[in-house]
PDB file of C-alpha atoms in Angstrom:
ATOM      1  CA  MET B   1      -1.785 -15.362  20.093  1.00  0.00           C
ATOM      2  CA  SER B   2      -1.367 -16.326  15.981  1.00  0.00           C
ATOM      3  CA  ILE B   3      -1.751 -14.308  13.181  1.00  0.00           C
ATOM      4  CA  SER B   4      -3.299 -15.460  10.134  1.00  0.00           C
ATOM      5  CA  VAL B   5      -1.247 -15.407   6.556  1.00  0.00           C
ATOM      6  CA  LYS B   6      -2.777 -13.408   4.717  1.00  0.00           C
ATOM      7  CA  THR B   7      -2.541 -11.095   7.641  1.00  0.00           C
ATOM      8  CA  LEU B   8       1.516 -11.090   7.076  1.00  0.00           C
ATOM      9  CA  LEU B   9       1.136 -11.389   3.526  1.00  0.00           C
ATOM     10  CA  ALA B  10      -1.534  -8.571   3.582  1.00  0.00           C
ATOM     11  CA  ALA B  11       1.940  -6.884   5.397  1.00  0.00           C
ATOM     12  CA  ALA B  12       4.369  -8.099   3.783  1.00  0.00           C
ATOM     13  CA  VAL B  13       2.759  -6.512   0.467  1.00  0.00           C
ATOM     14  CA  ILE B  14       2.272  -3.082   1.503  1.00  0.00           C
ATOM     15  CA  GLY B  15       5.907  -2.784   3.342  1.00  0.00           C
ATOM     16  CA  PHE B  16       7.405  -3.590  -0.268  1.00  0.00           C
ATOM     17  CA  ALA B  17       4.703  -0.900  -2.250  1.00  0.00           C
ATOM     18  CA  LEU B  18       7.044   1.392   0.686  1.00  0.00           C
ATOM     19  CA  MET B  19      10.286  -0.433  -0.589  1.00  0.00           C
ATOM     20  CA  PRO B  20      11.004   2.404  -3.652  1.00  0.00           C
ATOM     21  CA  GLY B  21      10.320   6.072  -1.501  1.00  0.00           C
ATOM     22  CA  LEU B  22      12.310   5.441   1.438  1.00  0.00           C
ATOM     23  CA  ALA B  23      15.159   4.012  -1.300  1.00  0.00           C
ATOM     24  CA  HIS B  24      15.384   6.503  -2.316  1.00  0.00           C
ATOM     25  CA  ALA B  25      15.679   9.098   0.912  1.00  0.00           C
ATOM     26  CA  GLU B  26      18.377  11.497   1.233  1.00  0.00           C
ATOM     27  CA  SER B  27      19.636  13.939   3.102  1.00  0.00           C
ATOM     28  CA  LEU B  28      20.117  17.118   3.217  1.00  0.00           C
ATOM     29  CA  ALA B  29      23.529  17.512   3.917  1.00  0.00           C
ATOM     30  CA  GLN B  30      24.252  14.958   1.275  1.00  0.00           C
ATOM     31  CA  LEU B  31      21.831  16.762  -1.461  1.00  0.00           C
ATOM     32  CA  GLU B  32      23.958  20.243  -0.517  1.00  0.00           C
ATOM     33  CA  LYS B  33      26.781  18.893  -1.625  1.00  0.00           C
ATOM     34  CA  GLN B  34      25.376  18.180  -4.160  1.00  0.00           C
ATOM     35  CA  GLY B  35      24.413  22.003  -5.258  1.00  0.00           C
ATOM     36  CA  TYR B  36      20.595  21.067  -4.210  1.00  0.00           C
ATOM     37  CA  LYS B  37      19.099  24.528  -2.726  1.00  0.00           C
ATOM     38  CA  VAL B  38      16.752  25.057  -0.547  1.00  0.00           C
ATOM     39  CA  SER B  39      13.648  26.686  -0.646  1.00  0.00           C
ATOM     40  CA  LYS B  40      11.981  28.285   1.776  1.00  0.00           C
ATOM     41  CA  LEU B  41       9.442  27.088   4.284  1.00  0.00           C
ATOM     42  CA  THR B  42       6.553  25.081   2.469  1.00  0.00           C
ATOM     43  CA  LYS B  43       4.143  22.097   3.641  1.00  0.00           C
ATOM     44  CA  ASN B  44       3.528  18.779   0.917  1.00  0.00           C
ATOM     45  CA  LYS B  45       0.487  17.524  -0.389  1.00  0.00           C
ATOM     46  CA  ALA B  46      -0.024  16.194   2.614  1.00  0.00           C
ATOM     47  CA  GLY B  47       0.311  18.867   4.411  1.00  0.00           C
ATOM     48  CA  SER B  48       3.384  18.581   6.389  1.00  0.00           C
ATOM     49  CA  GLN B  49       6.151  21.504   6.495  1.00  0.00           C
ATOM     50  CA  GLY B  50       9.288  20.458   5.346  1.00  0.00           C
ATOM     51  CA  TRP B  51      11.843  22.644   2.699  1.00  0.00           C
ATOM     52  CA  VAL B  52      12.239  21.709  -1.384  1.00  0.00           C
ATOM     53  CA  ALA B  53      15.300  21.031  -2.388  1.00  0.00           C
ATOM     54  CA  SER B  54      15.460  21.844  -6.219  1.00  0.00           C
ATOM     55  CA  ASN B  55      18.955  21.034  -9.243  1.00  0.00           C
ATOM     56  CA  GLY B  56      17.734  21.172 -12.058  1.00  0.00           C
ATOM     57  CA  ASP B  57      14.528  19.048 -13.015  1.00  0.00           C
ATOM     58  CA  LYS B  58      15.546  16.350  -9.846  1.00  0.00           C
ATOM     59  CA  ARG B  59      13.148  17.803  -5.984  1.00  0.00           C
ATOM     60  CA  PHE B  60      12.962  16.531  -3.017  1.00  0.00           C
ATOM     61  CA  PHE B  61      11.015  17.700   0.082  1.00  0.00           C
ATOM     62  CA  CYS B  62      12.571  17.380   3.357  1.00  0.00           C
ATOM     63  CA  ARG B  63      10.436  17.176   6.544  1.00  0.00           C
ATOM     64  CA  MET B  64      11.012  19.216   9.639  1.00  0.00           C
ATOM     65  CA  ASN B  65      12.493  18.043  12.478  1.00  0.00           C
ATOM     66  CA  VAL B  66      12.037  20.743  14.576  1.00  0.00           C
ATOM     67  CA  SER B  67       9.041  21.388  17.504  1.00  0.00           C
ATOM     68  CA  ILE B  68      11.038  24.620  19.311  1.00  0.00           C
ATOM     69  CA  ALA B  69      11.664  27.297  17.294  1.00  0.00           C
ATOM     70  CA  VAL B  70      13.002  30.714  18.712  1.00  0.00           C
ATOM     71  CA  VAL B  71      11.014  33.964  17.925  1.00  0.00           C
ATOM     72  CA  SER B  72      12.644  36.597  19.831  1.00  0.00           C
ATOM     73  CA  LYS B  73      13.979  37.217  23.327  1.00  0.00           C
ATOM     74  CA  LYS B  74      11.314  36.982  24.690  1.00  0.00           C
ATOM     75  CA  GLU B  75       9.469  34.300  23.130  1.00  0.00           C
ATOM     76  CA  LEU B  76       9.396  30.987  21.563  1.00  0.00           C
ATOM     77  CA  VAL B  77       7.385  28.774  18.950  1.00  0.00           C
ATOM     78  CA  SER B  78       6.010  25.404  19.114  1.00  0.00           C
ATOM     79  CA  ILE B  79       4.989  23.634  16.098  1.00  0.00           C
ATOM     80  CA  THR B  80       2.713  21.233  16.301  1.00  0.00           C
ATOM     81  CA  THR B  81       2.692  18.006  13.656  1.00  0.00           C
ATOM     82  CA  ALA B  82      -0.771  19.732  12.061  1.00  0.00           C
ATOM     83  CA  GLY B  83       1.580  22.983  11.730  1.00  0.00           C
ATOM     84  CA  ARG B  84       0.271  24.894  13.274  1.00  0.00           C
ATOM     85  CA  LEU B  85       1.574  27.440  15.683  1.00  0.00           C
ATOM     86  CA  VAL B  86       1.784  27.959  19.858  1.00  0.00           C
ATOM     87  CA  LYS B  87       3.574  30.811  21.600  1.00  0.00           C
ATOM     88  CA  LEU B  88       5.659  30.519  24.336  1.00  0.00           C
ATOM     89  CA  ASP B  89       6.949  32.598  26.473  1.00  0.00           C
ATOM     90  CA  ARG B  90      11.025  31.930  27.200  1.00  0.00           C
ATOM     91  CA  ALA B  91      10.796  33.022  30.364  1.00  0.00           C
ATOM     92  CA  THR B  92       9.157  30.632  31.415  1.00  0.00           C
ATOM     93  CA  PHE B  93      10.317  27.710  28.620  1.00  0.00           C
ATOM     94  CA  GLU B  94      13.636  28.189  29.569  1.00  0.00           C
ATOM     95  CA  ALA B  95      13.057  28.305  34.141  1.00  0.00           C
ATOM     96  CA  THR B  96      11.336  24.835  32.993  1.00  0.00           C
ATOM     97  CA  LEU B  97      14.615  23.930  31.927  1.00  0.00           C
ATOM     98  CA  GLY B  98      16.939  24.976  34.592  1.00  0.00           C
ATOM     99  CA  GLY B  99      19.039  27.399  31.415  1.00  0.00           C
ATOM    100  CA  PRO B 100      17.946  28.311  27.983  1.00  0.00           C
ATOM    101  CA  ASP B 101      18.407  26.251  25.378  1.00  0.00           C
ATOM    102  CA  PRO B 102      21.492  26.482  22.209  1.00  0.00           C
ATOM    103  CA  SER B 103      20.212  24.271  20.182  1.00  0.00           C
ATOM    104  CA  LEU B 104      16.876  26.097  19.445  1.00  0.00           C
ATOM    105  CA  PRO B 105      16.829  27.300  15.982  1.00  0.00           C
ATOM    106  CA  LEU B 106      15.100  30.601  14.589  1.00  0.00           C
ATOM    107  CA  TRP B 107      12.664  30.979  12.748  1.00  0.00           C
ATOM    108  CA  SER B 108      13.091  33.445  11.034  1.00  0.00           C
ATOM    109  CA  ASP B 109      16.073  30.604   9.322  1.00  0.00           C
ATOM    110  CA  LEU B 110      14.028  28.317   9.743  1.00  0.00           C
ATOM    111  CA  GLN B 111      11.085  29.870   7.124  1.00  0.00           C
ATOM    112  CA  ALA B 112      13.938  30.882   4.717  1.00  0.00           C
ATOM    113  CA  GLY B 113      15.775  27.786   4.272  1.00  0.00           C
ATOM    114  CA  ARG B 114      18.777  28.398   6.358  1.00  0.00           C
ATOM    115  CA  VAL B 115      18.008  24.953   7.451  1.00  0.00           C
ATOM    116  CA  LYS B 116      21.214  22.378   9.631  1.00  0.00           C
ATOM    117  CA  ALA B 117      20.934  18.848   9.182  1.00  0.00           C
ATOM    118  CA  PRO B 118      19.250  18.289  12.635  1.00  0.00           C
ATOM    119  CA  HIS B 119      16.356  20.138  11.880  1.00  0.00           C
ATOM    120  CA  VAL B 120      14.901  17.969   9.273  1.00  0.00           C
ATOM    121  CA  LYS B 121      13.799  14.075   9.455  1.00  0.00           C
ATOM    122  CA  GLY B 122      15.307  13.537   5.498  1.00  0.00           C
ATOM    123  CA  CYS B 123      14.910  13.589   2.015  1.00  0.00           C
ATOM    124  CA  THR B 124      12.514  12.235  -0.143  1.00  0.00           C
ATOM    125  CA  PRO B 125      11.493  12.579  -3.715  1.00  0.00           C
ATOM    126  CA  LEU B 126       8.618  14.891  -5.607  1.00  0.00           C
ATOM    127  CA  ARG B 127       6.514  12.751  -8.059  1.00  0.00           C
TER     128      ARG B 127
END
């Protein structure tokens, strides 16, 4: 199986076009150390859920890296890639896992922008 020169060239052009956005990616921890403030949970133009970290005129969008969050003592919520919320019974979920998972974030914290590094995929500049 051989790859044509045109296909290889097209892939290289697309890769180089995407590099500037990737080169400027930051972590939320780095941005917070620089004094950036984190917004409430929002969606970007593409529909991805996350938070805006801003410091004056510079703004970054930090994508959510959470699939399940705690709503209450009896309820969890599963967050789909499309941003939809699916309610889950917490007792059933924990029985399947073999016990509670202390790493699950609170849904109210995520909504309010009280996020930790594991809850964020990465932050890219907003234009």
